[in-house]
Coordinates of C-alpha atoms and ligand atoms in Angstrom, one line a residue:
M1 CA 0.9 -22.2 -56.4
N2 CA 3.2 -24.6 -55.9
V3 CA 3.1 -26.9 -53.1
N4 CA 5.5 -24.7 -50.4
T5 CA 3.4 -22.0 -51.1
N6 CA 0.4 -24.3 -50.2
K7 CA 2.6 -25.4 -46.6
L8 CA 3.0 -22.0 -46.0
K9 CA -0.9 -21.0 -46.3
E10 CA -1.7 -23.5 -44.1
L11 CA 0.8 -22.4 -41.3
I12 CA -0.7 -19.0 -41.7
E13 CA -4.4 -20.2 -41.7
L14 CA -3.9 -22.2 -38.3
R15 CA -1.5 -19.7 -36.6
A16 CA -4.5 -17.1 -37.2
N17 CA -7.0 -19.7 -35.8
A18 CA -5.0 -20.4 -32.5
R19 CA -4.9 -16.7 -32.2
L20 CA -8.7 -16.5 -31.8
G21 CA -9.0 -18.7 -29.0
G22 CA -12.1 -20.1 -28.6
G23 CA -13.5 -17.7 -31.1
Q24 CA -14.3 -13.6 -31.5
K25 CA -17.5 -14.2 -29.8
R26 CA -16.2 -15.0 -27.1
I27 CA -13.7 -12.7 -27.1
D28 CA -16.0 -9.9 -27.7
A29 CA -17.7 -11.5 -24.6
Q30 CA -14.4 -10.8 -22.7
H31 CA -14.0 -7.5 -23.8
A32 CA -17.3 -6.8 -22.9
K33 CA -17.0 -8.0 -18.9
G34 CA -13.7 -5.3 -19.0
K35 CA -11.5 -7.9 -19.5
Y36 CA -8.0 -8.6 -22.0
T37 CA -8.0 -11.6 -23.7
A38 CA -4.7 -14.3 -22.9
R39 CA -2.5 -12.6 -25.6
E40 CA -3.6 -8.8 -25.4
R41 CA -2.2 -9.2 -21.3
I42 CA 1.0 -10.9 -23.0
E43 CA 1.5 -8.4 -25.4
M44 CA 1.2 -5.3 -22.7
L45 CA 3.1 -7.4 -20.6
L46 CA 6.5 -7.9 -22.8
D47 CA 9.0 -6.2 -24.3
E48 CA 7.2 -5.5 -28.0
G49 CA 7.9 -8.0 -30.4
S50 CA 9.5 -10.1 -27.8
F51 CA 7.3 -13.3 -26.8
E52 CA 8.4 -16.4 -28.6
E53 CA 5.2 -18.9 -28.1
L54 CA 5.2 -22.5 -28.1
D55 CA 2.8 -25.4 -28.1
M56 CA 0.4 -22.7 -30.2
F57 CA -0.8 -26.1 -32.4
V58 CA -1.6 -28.4 -28.8
T59 CA -4.9 -29.2 -28.2
H60 CA -7.0 -31.1 -25.6
R61 CA -7.1 -35.0 -25.5
C62 CA -10.5 -35.4 -24.3
N63 CA -13.0 -37.3 -25.6
N64 CA -15.9 -36.9 -22.7
F65 CA -19.7 -35.2 -22.9
G66 CA -18.7 -34.6 -26.6
L67 CA -15.1 -32.6 -26.1
E68 CA -13.6 -34.7 -28.9
N69 CA -15.4 -32.7 -31.4
E70 CA -14.3 -29.1 -30.1
K71 CA -11.2 -28.6 -29.5
Y72 CA -9.1 -25.0 -29.6
L73 CA -5.7 -24.9 -31.4
G74 CA -3.3 -24.4 -27.7
D75 CA -6.0 -25.2 -25.7
G76 CA -6.9 -23.0 -22.8
V77 CA -3.8 -21.1 -22.1
V78 CA -0.8 -19.3 -24.4
T79 CA 2.5 -19.6 -22.9
G80 CA 6.2 -18.8 -23.9
S81 CA 9.0 -16.5 -23.2
G82 CA 9.8 -13.1 -23.8
T83 CA 11.8 -10.2 -22.0
I84 CA 11.0 -7.3 -19.7
D85 CA 12.6 -4.3 -19.8
G86 CA 15.8 -6.9 -21.9
R87 CA 15.5 -9.4 -19.3
L88 CA 13.9 -12.7 -20.3
V89 CA 10.9 -14.5 -18.5
Y90 CA 9.0 -17.2 -18.5
V91 CA 4.9 -16.8 -19.2
F92 CA 1.7 -18.8 -18.9
A93 CA -1.9 -17.0 -19.5
Q94 CA -5.0 -19.0 -18.9
D95 CA -7.4 -18.5 -21.7
F96 CA -11.0 -17.8 -21.1
T97 CA -12.1 -18.2 -24.0
V98 CA -11.3 -21.6 -24.5
F99 CA -13.4 -23.7 -22.0
G100 CA -14.0 -20.8 -19.7
G101 CA -9.5 -21.3 -19.2
S102 CA -10.5 -24.2 -17.5
L103 CA -7.5 -26.3 -17.0
S104 CA -7.3 -29.8 -19.1
E105 CA -4.6 -32.2 -18.7
T106 CA -1.9 -30.7 -21.9
M107 CA -3.1 -27.2 -20.5
A108 CA -0.6 -28.8 -17.3
L109 CA 1.2 -30.1 -20.0
K110 CA 2.2 -26.6 -21.8
I111 CA 2.5 -24.8 -18.6
C112 CA 4.8 -27.5 -16.9
K113 CA 6.5 -27.1 -19.8
V114 CA 7.9 -23.5 -19.3
M115 CA 7.9 -23.9 -15.6
D116 CA 10.2 -26.1 -16.7
M117 CA 12.5 -24.0 -19.3
A118 CA 12.5 -21.3 -16.7
M119 CA 13.6 -22.8 -13.5
K120 CA 16.3 -24.9 -16.2
M121 CA 17.7 -21.3 -17.4
G122 CA 17.3 -19.5 -14.3
A123 CA 14.5 -17.0 -15.4
P124 CA 10.9 -15.6 -13.6
I125 CA 7.8 -17.1 -14.4
I126 CA 4.4 -15.2 -14.5
G127 CA 1.4 -17.2 -14.6
I128 CA -2.2 -15.2 -15.6
N129 CA -4.8 -16.6 -14.1
D130 CA -7.8 -16.2 -15.7
S131 CA -9.9 -19.7 -15.1
G132 CA -13.3 -22.2 -14.6
G133 CA -11.1 -24.4 -12.8
A134 CA -10.5 -28.1 -12.9
R135 CA -12.0 -29.1 -16.9
I136 CA -14.9 -31.0 -15.9
Q137 CA -15.0 -33.2 -18.4
E138 CA -11.3 -34.9 -17.9
G139 CA -12.4 -35.3 -14.4
V140 CA -8.9 -36.5 -12.4
S141 CA -6.4 -35.6 -15.2
S142 CA -6.9 -32.4 -14.8
L143 CA -6.6 -32.8 -11.1
A144 CA -3.4 -34.5 -11.7
G145 CA -2.3 -31.3 -14.3
Y146 CA -2.6 -29.6 -10.9
A147 CA -0.7 -31.2 -9.1
E148 CA 2.4 -31.2 -11.4
I149 CA 2.1 -27.4 -11.7
F150 CA 1.8 -27.2 -7.8
E151 CA 5.2 -29.6 -7.8
R152 CA 7.2 -27.4 -9.6
N153 CA 6.0 -24.5 -7.8
I154 CA 7.3 -25.5 -4.7
L155 CA 10.5 -26.8 -6.1
A156 CA 10.7 -23.3 -7.9
S157 CA 10.8 -21.1 -4.9
G158 CA 13.4 -19.7 -3.6
L159 CA 15.0 -20.8 -7.4
I160 CA 13.3 -18.4 -9.5
P161 CA 11.0 -15.8 -9.0
Q162 CA 7.4 -16.6 -9.7
I163 CA 4.2 -13.8 -9.6
S164 CA 0.3 -14.8 -10.2
A165 CA -1.8 -12.4 -12.0
I166 CA -5.5 -12.8 -11.1
F167 CA -7.5 -11.5 -13.7
G168 CA -10.9 -13.2 -13.4
P169 CA -12.0 -16.5 -11.7
C170 CA -9.1 -18.9 -9.7
A171 CA -11.1 -21.1 -7.3
G172 CA -10.7 -24.3 -5.9
G173 CA -8.2 -26.2 -5.6
A174 CA -6.4 -23.7 -8.3
V175 CA -5.7 -21.2 -5.6
Y176 CA -3.2 -22.9 -4.3
S177 CA -0.6 -22.4 -7.5
P178 CA -0.5 -18.6 -7.4
A179 CA -0.6 -19.3 -3.5
L180 CA 2.7 -21.3 -4.0
T181 CA 4.3 -18.3 -5.7
D182 CA 6.0 -15.4 -4.3
F183 CA 3.5 -12.0 -5.5
I184 CA 0.0 -12.1 -6.1
L185 CA -1.4 -9.1 -7.5
M186 CA -5.5 -9.0 -8.3
T187 CA -7.3 -6.3 -10.2
E188 CA -10.2 -5.1 -8.4
Q189 CA -12.9 -5.7 -11.3
N190 CA -13.4 -9.2 -12.4
S191 CA -11.1 -10.9 -9.5
Y192 CA -11.6 -12.7 -7.2
M193 CA -10.1 -15.9 -5.1
F194 CA -12.0 -18.9 -3.0
V195 CA -11.4 -22.7 -1.6
T196 CA -15.5 -23.1 -2.2
G197 CA -17.9 -20.1 -3.7
P198 CA -20.7 -18.5 -1.9
K199 CA -23.3 -21.2 -3.3
V200 CA -21.2 -24.1 -1.3
V201 CA -20.5 -21.3 1.9
K202 CA -24.5 -21.4 2.0
S203 CA -25.5 -24.8 1.8
V204 CA -22.5 -25.7 4.1
T205 CA -22.5 -23.1 6.4
G206 CA -25.7 -21.3 6.5
E207 CA -23.5 -17.8 5.5
T208 CA -24.7 -15.3 2.6
I209 CA -22.0 -13.7 1.1
S210 CA -21.3 -12.3 -2.1
T211 CA -18.2 -13.2 -4.4
E212 CA -16.2 -9.5 -3.7
D213 CA -16.5 -10.1 0.0
L214 CA -15.7 -13.7 -0.4
G215 CA -12.8 -13.7 -2.2
G216 CA -12.4 -10.4 -4.4
A217 CA -8.9 -8.2 -4.1
T218 CA -10.0 -6.2 -1.3
M219 CA -10.7 -8.9 1.3
H220 CA -7.5 -10.6 0.3
S221 CA -5.1 -7.4 0.3
S222 CA -6.1 -5.8 3.2
K223 CA -7.8 -9.2 5.5
S224 CA -6.0 -12.1 4.7
G225 CA -3.3 -11.2 3.0
V226 CA -3.3 -13.2 0.1
S227 CA -2.8 -11.1 -2.4
H228 CA 0.4 -8.7 -2.1
F229 CA -1.2 -6.0 -5.0
R230 CA -4.6 -4.8 -5.7
V231 CA -4.8 -2.9 -8.3
K232 CA -7.3 -0.6 -10.2
D233 CA -7.4 -2.4 -13.7
E234 CA -4.8 -4.5 -15.8
K235 CA -3.2 -2.5 -17.3
I236 CA -1.8 -1.2 -14.0
G237 CA -1.3 -4.9 -13.0
I238 CA 0.6 -5.1 -15.4
E239 CA 2.7 -2.1 -15.4
T240 CA 2.9 -3.1 -11.2
I241 CA 4.6 -6.6 -12.4
R242 CA 7.2 -4.9 -14.8
N243 CA 8.0 -2.6 -12.0
L244 CA 7.9 -5.3 -9.4
I245 CA 10.4 -7.9 -11.7
G246 CA 13.1 -4.2 -11.7
Y247 CA 13.7 -4.9 -8.6
L248 CA 14.4 -8.7 -8.5
P249 CA 17.6 -10.7 -10.0
Q250 CA 16.5 -13.3 -12.2
N251 CA 17.0 -16.5 -10.1
N252 CA 18.9 -17.3 -7.1
L253 CA 22.3 -17.4 -7.8
E254 CA 22.1 -13.5 -9.1
E255 CA 22.1 -9.5 -8.0
A256 CA 19.1 -7.8 -8.8
P257 CA 19.8 -5.3 -11.5
I258 CA 21.4 -2.2 -10.4
E259 CA 19.8 0.9 -12.2
V260 CA 22.0 4.4 -13.1
C261 CA 21.3 6.4 -9.7
S262 CA 20.6 10.2 -10.9
D263 CA 20.5 10.9 -7.1
P264 CA 23.1 11.9 -5.0
I265 CA 24.4 9.8 -2.5
D266 CA 25.4 11.8 -0.5
R267 CA 22.0 14.1 -0.3
L268 CA 21.4 15.5 3.6
D269 CA 17.8 15.8 4.3
D270 CA 18.6 18.9 7.0
D271 CA 13.8 17.9 7.9
L272 CA 14.9 15.0 8.6
N273 CA 16.5 15.9 12.3
S274 CA 13.4 17.5 13.2
I275 CA 10.9 14.6 11.5
I276 CA 10.6 13.1 14.9
P277 CA 7.6 14.6 16.9
D278 CA 8.1 15.6 21.0
S279 CA 6.1 13.3 22.7
P280 CA 7.5 9.9 21.8
N281 CA 3.4 9.0 22.0
K282 CA 2.3 11.1 18.9
P283 CA 2.5 9.1 15.8
Y284 CA 4.4 10.3 11.9
D285 CA 4.6 9.0 9.3
M286 CA 7.3 6.3 8.5
K287 CA 6.6 6.6 4.8
D288 CA 8.0 10.0 5.1
I289 CA 11.4 9.1 5.7
I290 CA 11.2 6.4 3.6
S291 CA 10.5 8.4 0.6
R292 CA 13.4 11.3 2.2
I293 CA 16.3 8.5 2.3
V294 CA 15.7 5.7 -1.0
D295 CA 17.0 6.6 -4.5
C296 CA 14.9 9.7 -5.9
G297 CA 12.3 9.0 -3.1
K298 CA 10.4 6.0 -5.1
Y299 CA 9.8 2.7 -3.7
L300 CA 6.8 0.1 -4.4
E301 CA 5.2 -1.7 -1.0
I302 CA 3.8 -4.6 -0.5
H303 CA 0.9 -5.2 1.3
E304 CA -0.1 -2.1 0.9
D305 CA -3.1 -2.3 2.2
Y306 CA -2.7 -5.3 5.0
A307 CA -1.2 -5.5 8.7
R308 CA -0.5 -1.5 7.8
N309 CA 1.5 -1.6 11.5
I310 CA 4.3 -2.8 8.9
I311 CA 5.9 -1.7 5.6
C312 CA 7.3 -3.8 3.4
C313 CA 8.5 -2.3 -0.2
F314 CA 11.4 -2.4 -2.6
A315 CA 13.5 0.1 -2.9
R316 CA 17.0 1.3 -4.6
F317 CA 19.7 2.9 -2.7
N318 CA 22.6 3.3 -5.3
G319 CA 20.5 2.4 -7.5
I320 CA 21.1 -1.5 -6.0
S321 CA 17.6 -3.3 -5.2
T322 CA 16.8 -3.4 -1.0
G323 CA 14.0 -4.3 0.5
I324 CA 12.5 -2.4 3.2
V325 CA 10.6 -3.5 6.2
A326 CA 9.8 -1.1 8.2
N327 CA 7.8 0.0 11.5
Q328 CA 4.7 2.3 10.8
P329 CA 4.0 4.6 13.7
N330 CA 0.8 6.1 12.0
Y331 CA -0.9 2.9 12.1
L332 CA -1.5 0.9 16.0
A333 CA 1.8 2.5 17.1
G334 CA 3.9 0.7 14.9
V335 CA 3.1 -2.7 17.0
L336 CA 4.5 -6.3 16.2
D337 CA 1.3 -8.1 15.9
C338 CA 0.1 -11.7 14.0
D339 CA -0.3 -10.4 10.8
S340 CA 2.7 -7.9 10.8
S341 CA 5.0 -10.6 11.8
R342 CA 4.0 -13.0 9.0
K343 CA 3.5 -10.0 6.1
A344 CA 7.5 -9.2 7.3
A345 CA 8.9 -12.6 7.6
R346 CA 8.2 -13.8 4.1
F347 CA 9.3 -10.3 2.9
V348 CA 12.2 -11.0 4.7
R349 CA 13.0 -14.6 3.6
F350 CA 12.7 -13.5 0.0
C351 CA 14.5 -11.1 0.2
D352 CA 17.0 -13.4 1.5
A353 CA 16.7 -16.1 -0.6
F354 CA 17.0 -13.9 -4.1
N355 CA 20.2 -12.1 -2.8
I356 CA 18.2 -8.5 -2.1
P357 CA 19.8 -6.7 1.2
V358 CA 17.7 -5.7 3.8
L359 CA 17.4 -2.3 5.2
T360 CA 15.4 -2.3 8.7
L361 CA 13.7 0.8 10.2
V362 CA 12.9 0.4 13.9
D363 CA 10.4 2.3 16.0
V364 CA 8.2 -0.5 17.8
P365 CA 6.8 -0.1 20.5
G366 CA 6.7 -3.7 22.4
F367 CA 4.1 -6.9 20.5
L368 CA 0.4 -5.4 20.5
P369 CA -0.8 -8.0 23.9
G370 CA -4.1 -9.4 24.3
S371 CA -6.4 -12.9 24.5
N372 CA -6.9 -12.2 21.0
Q373 CA -3.3 -12.0 19.7
E374 CA -2.5 -15.3 21.9
Y375 CA -5.6 -17.6 21.0
N376 CA -4.1 -16.8 16.9
G377 CA -0.4 -17.7 18.1
I378 CA 1.3 -14.7 18.3
I379 CA 4.3 -16.7 19.6
T380 CA 4.4 -18.5 16.6
H381 CA 3.9 -15.8 14.3
G382 CA 6.2 -13.6 16.2
A383 CA 8.8 -15.9 16.3
K384 CA 9.1 -16.7 12.1
L385 CA 10.2 -12.9 11.7
M386 CA 12.7 -13.5 14.2
F387 CA 13.7 -16.7 12.4
A388 CA 13.7 -15.1 9.2
Y389 CA 16.1 -12.0 10.7
G390 CA 18.3 -14.7 11.9
E391 CA 19.0 -17.4 9.4
A392 CA 19.4 -14.6 6.4
T393 CA 22.8 -14.0 5.2
V394 CA 21.8 -11.2 2.5
P395 CA 23.6 -7.8 4.0
K396 CA 21.5 -6.5 7.0
I397 CA 21.4 -3.0 7.9
T398 CA 19.1 -1.8 11.0
I399 CA 18.5 1.9 12.0
T400 CA 16.6 2.6 15.3
I401 CA 14.6 5.5 14.7
R402 CA 12.9 5.8 17.7
K403 CA 11.3 3.1 20.2
S404 CA 12.7 -0.5 20.5
Y405 CA 11.3 -1.8 23.3
G406 CA 11.6 -5.8 24.8
G407 CA 10.6 -8.8 22.3
A408 CA 10.3 -6.8 19.6
H409 CA 14.1 -4.9 20.1
D410 CA 14.7 -8.4 19.1
V411 CA 12.9 -9.5 16.6
M412 CA 13.7 -6.5 14.5
S413 CA 16.8 -7.2 13.3
C414 CA 18.9 -6.7 15.9
K415 CA 22.8 -6.8 16.5
Q416 CA 22.5 -10.6 17.9
L417 CA 20.8 -11.7 15.1
R418 CA 23.8 -10.7 13.0
G419 CA 23.0 -7.1 11.9
D420 CA 25.7 -6.1 10.0
F421 CA 25.4 -2.2 11.2
N422 CA 22.7 -1.6 13.7
Y423 CA 23.0 2.5 13.6
A424 CA 20.1 4.9 15.8
W425 CA 19.2 8.3 15.7
P426 CA 20.2 9.9 18.9
T427 CA 16.2 10.4 19.0
A428 CA 16.2 6.0 20.0
E429 CA 14.7 4.6 23.1
I430 CA 16.3 1.0 23.5
A431 CA 15.5 -1.0 26.7
V432 CA 13.5 -3.3 28.3
M433 CA 10.2 -1.3 28.3
G434 CA 8.5 2.0 29.0
A435 CA 8.9 3.4 31.9
S436 CA 5.9 4.0 33.5
G437 CA 5.7 0.4 32.5
A438 CA 9.0 -0.6 33.8
I439 CA 8.1 2.1 37.2
E440 CA 5.2 0.1 37.9
V441 CA 7.0 -3.2 38.2
L442 CA 10.0 -2.0 40.1
E443 CA 8.2 0.4 42.4
G444 CA 5.0 -1.3 42.9
K445 CA 5.6 -2.0 46.6
N446 CA 6.3 2.0 47.4
I447 CA 3.8 3.5 45.7
S448 CA 1.0 1.5 47.1
T449 CA 2.1 2.5 50.8
I450 CA 2.5 6.3 49.7
T451 CA -0.5 7.8 50.3
D452 CA -1.1 11.2 50.0
A453 CA -2.1 11.2 46.2
D454 CA -0.5 14.3 45.2
E455 CA 3.1 12.7 46.8
K456 CA 2.0 9.6 45.4
A457 CA 2.2 11.4 41.4
K458 CA 5.3 13.3 42.4
F459 CA 6.6 10.0 43.2
I460 CA 6.2 8.5 40.3
A461 CA 6.7 11.2 37.9
E462 CA 10.8 11.3 39.7
K463 CA 10.6 7.6 39.0
V464 CA 9.8 8.2 35.3
D465 CA 12.2 11.0 34.6
D466 CA 14.7 9.1 36.0
Y467 CA 14.2 5.8 34.2
T468 CA 13.5 7.6 31.2
N469 CA 17.7 9.6 31.4
K470 CA 19.2 6.2 31.7
F471 CA 16.9 4.3 29.5
A472 CA 15.2 5.9 27.0
N473 CA 17.9 6.9 24.4
P474 CA 20.2 5.0 22.4
Y475 CA 23.5 5.4 24.6
Q476 CA 23.6 2.1 27.3
A477 CA 23.0 0.2 24.0
A478 CA 26.4 1.9 22.3
A479 CA 28.4 1.8 25.3
L480 CA 28.1 -1.8 25.1
G481 CA 27.8 -2.1 20.9
Y482 CA 24.6 -3.2 20.4
I483 CA 24.6 -0.4 18.2
D484 CA 27.5 0.5 16.2
D485 CA 27.4 4.2 15.6
I486 CA 24.6 7.2 16.1
I487 CA 24.4 8.6 13.7
E488 CA 22.7 12.4 12.7
P489 CA 19.3 12.0 10.9
R490 CA 19.9 14.0 7.9
N491 CA 23.1 12.2 6.6
T492 CA 20.8 8.8 7.2
R493 CA 20.6 8.3 3.2
F494 CA 25.0 8.6 2.8
R495 CA 25.0 6.4 5.7
I496 CA 22.8 3.4 4.3
I497 CA 24.6 3.6 1.1
R498 CA 28.3 3.6 2.8
S499 CA 27.2 0.3 4.7
F500 CA 26.1 -2.0 2.3
Q501 CA 28.9 -0.4 -0.2
A502 CA 31.2 -1.9 2.4
L503 CA 28.5 -5.0 2.7
Q504 CA 29.0 -6.0 -0.7
T505 CA 31.8 -8.9 -0.1
K506 CA 29.7 -10.2 2.5
K507 CA 30.3 -13.8 2.6
L508 CA 28.0 -16.2 5.5
V509 CA 26.6 -19.2 5.1
N510 CA 24.7 -21.6 7.5
P511 CA 24.9 -24.9 8.6
L512 CA 24.6 -27.2 6.4
K513 CA 21.2 -29.1 6.7
K514 CA 18.4 -31.0 4.8
H515 CA 16.5 -27.4 5.5
S516 CA 15.6 -25.3 8.2
N517 CA 12.0 -25.8 10.6
I518 CA 10.4 -22.0 11.1
P519 CA 7.5 -22.2 13.2
L520 CA 5.0 -22.3 10.1
Ligands
LIG1 C1 -15.4 -26.8 -18.1 C2 -16.1 -25.0 -18.6 C3 -15.0 -24.5 -16.9 C4 -15.0 -25.9 -16.9 C5 -16.3 -22.5 -17.0 N1 -16.3 -23.2 -18.8 N2 -16.1 -23.4 -16.5 N3 -15.5 -25.4 -18.5 N4 -14.7 -26.9 -17.2 N5 -14.4 -26.3 -14.8 C6 -16.8 -23.1 -19.8 C7 -18.6 -22.9 -19.6 O1 -18.8 -24.5 -19.6 C8 -18.7 -22.2 -20.7 O2 -18.3 -22.2 -22.0 C9 -17.0 -21.0 -20.8 O3 -16.4 -21.9 -19.7 C10 -17.5 -20.3 -20.4 O4 -18.2 -20.2 -19.2 P1 -19.8 -19.1 -18.2 O5 -20.2 -20.0 -17.4 O6 -20.2 -18.9 -19.5 O7 -18.9 -17.8 -18.3 P2 -19.1 -17.0 -16.9 O8 -20.6 -16.8 -16.4 O9 -18.4 -15.5 -16.7 O10 -18.9 -18.0 -15.2 C11 -17.6 -18.3 -15.0 C12 -17.3 -19.3 -14.1 C13 -18.4 -20.5 -14.4 C14 -17.8 -18.5 -12.7 C15 -15.9 -19.7 -13.8 O11 -18.2 -20.8 -15.9 C16 -18.1 -21.5 -13.4 O12 -18.5 -21.5 -11.6 N6 -17.5 -23.0 -13.6 C17 -17.6 -23.5 -13.1 C18 -16.4 -23.5 -11.9 C19 -16.3 -25.3 -11.4 O13 -17.0 -25.0 -10.1 N7 -14.9 -25.4 -11.3 C20 -14.0 -26.6 -11.1 C21 -14.1 -26.4 -9.3 S1 -13.2 -27.5 -9.0 P3 -19.3 -21.9 -23.6 O14 -19.3 -23.0 -24.3 O15 -20.1 -21.5 -23.3 O16 -18.5 -20.8 -23.6 C22 -11.8 -27.4 -9.2 C23 -10.5 -28.8 -8.4 C24 -8.9 -27.8 -8.2 O17 -11.3 -26.5 -9.8 C25 -8.4 -28.8 -8.0 C26 -7.4 -28.8 -8.0 C27 -6.3 -29.6 -6.7

């Protein structure tokens, strides 16, 4: 064997060693929990054979607690780049088989390196989290490492898409890296996120709570809204990320990829002409409308289980990626409240940052009244959504399907918030408030003077009828030019596609400033 062969053999052995992470026993333990290893996850995520690994030979530099005698090639994270459907992405996956994926100084350097490269190259970064948090033996060096990552998350925000998958523990300050990214995805089994775990909660507050209830995927995707996607298992999670990436551009200076559209752009859907129930108080499922108008009925919902009174999803019109925000009459009558306002505001801002046009479908009876909402700051949260729409410079089309009342009318991408095309279906009702509320205010004194109950009811009914005829329609708004056209529902898809086509050359720039001050 010559020297070259020996050197080559050494390299091959070292690589094989690095690929074993913390060793076969720990890999088996990982599998026994129903989890994949960091490398297996990356393999599934990226196009076959596209992964280029970096820093495979990095080891930690800690000499405390005997760690100097325990080193693993690559330390606790696998990093590099590859492609998803042929498009470049950067990736890091924490390796639980090495010190429980806990973050060392060198691990932080590895993660920061790929984050810097992602920003320099203008490509999305995907982080797969499965870690016991700060590497305890490294003390503050680990904390500093986290802060280096956090700073990069902040600088990368609005520059490149950042996606976090949580496939294991993610606790303590470590939660803030995913929290700073655009999308968080959690698996139903095995994943959890919390600032303080059940044991600390118990000792500080006396509350007994399970890991799942405190920080599991179900809680975070329905109650806190921290997680945007809850998936059954890692395989589905990885498929979801690949699907999501397909709707996004590489960075803030590019457009999302355009798919070849097999769905006719002028496809009429006659059922839409009769989809709205006769009674204005009867709910219907807004998703039935969405699936009928988008390309091939396909859309990807964000925050599906959180604030279900508003729907946020990505879909395509004539192959062009579009963000859809839609009130959902099927849940809480589609009212705006604190959670739905925050949810939609963040989505609109994401779309605007990444040049994704926004379609808004309106059926909103107003803001949810009550002390609970006021105490929780509905004023500030509602303002967030208003701000997000008003600040957005991407093409914006709004279609009022049914109700659009009061302040919520203004918030939901009205004409004066620089809506480009504001359309309404003939079923639209655009007014300051609903008929019975309005009549109570306007005719309250007259009503109180009528003593006979039948006469009173007749008087109210007449006034409500009068108000409804005058205001519960789109024609007053259209007469004033606040609604650009009243469209036939079955023709909605074609009108949207033609309008977005007309908006392709839209140029709108906000006044120059350091940054705005959205009501956080
Ligand atoms: C060093 C760690 C570690 C850590 C786990 N390990 N967490 N090593 N630092 N933080 C090691 C274990 O010693 C073990 O080593 C291996 O990883 C697997 O851990 P197990 O406990 O056997 O696994 P499991 O039973 O699945 O439990 C996983 C766990 C638990 C729930 C994550 O390990 C745990 O509670 N770890 C400590 C979590 C923690 O308190 N972290 C610091 C939080 S503070 P061997 O050799 O046996 O394989 C924090 C601040 C960040 O993170 C601040 C940022 C601003």
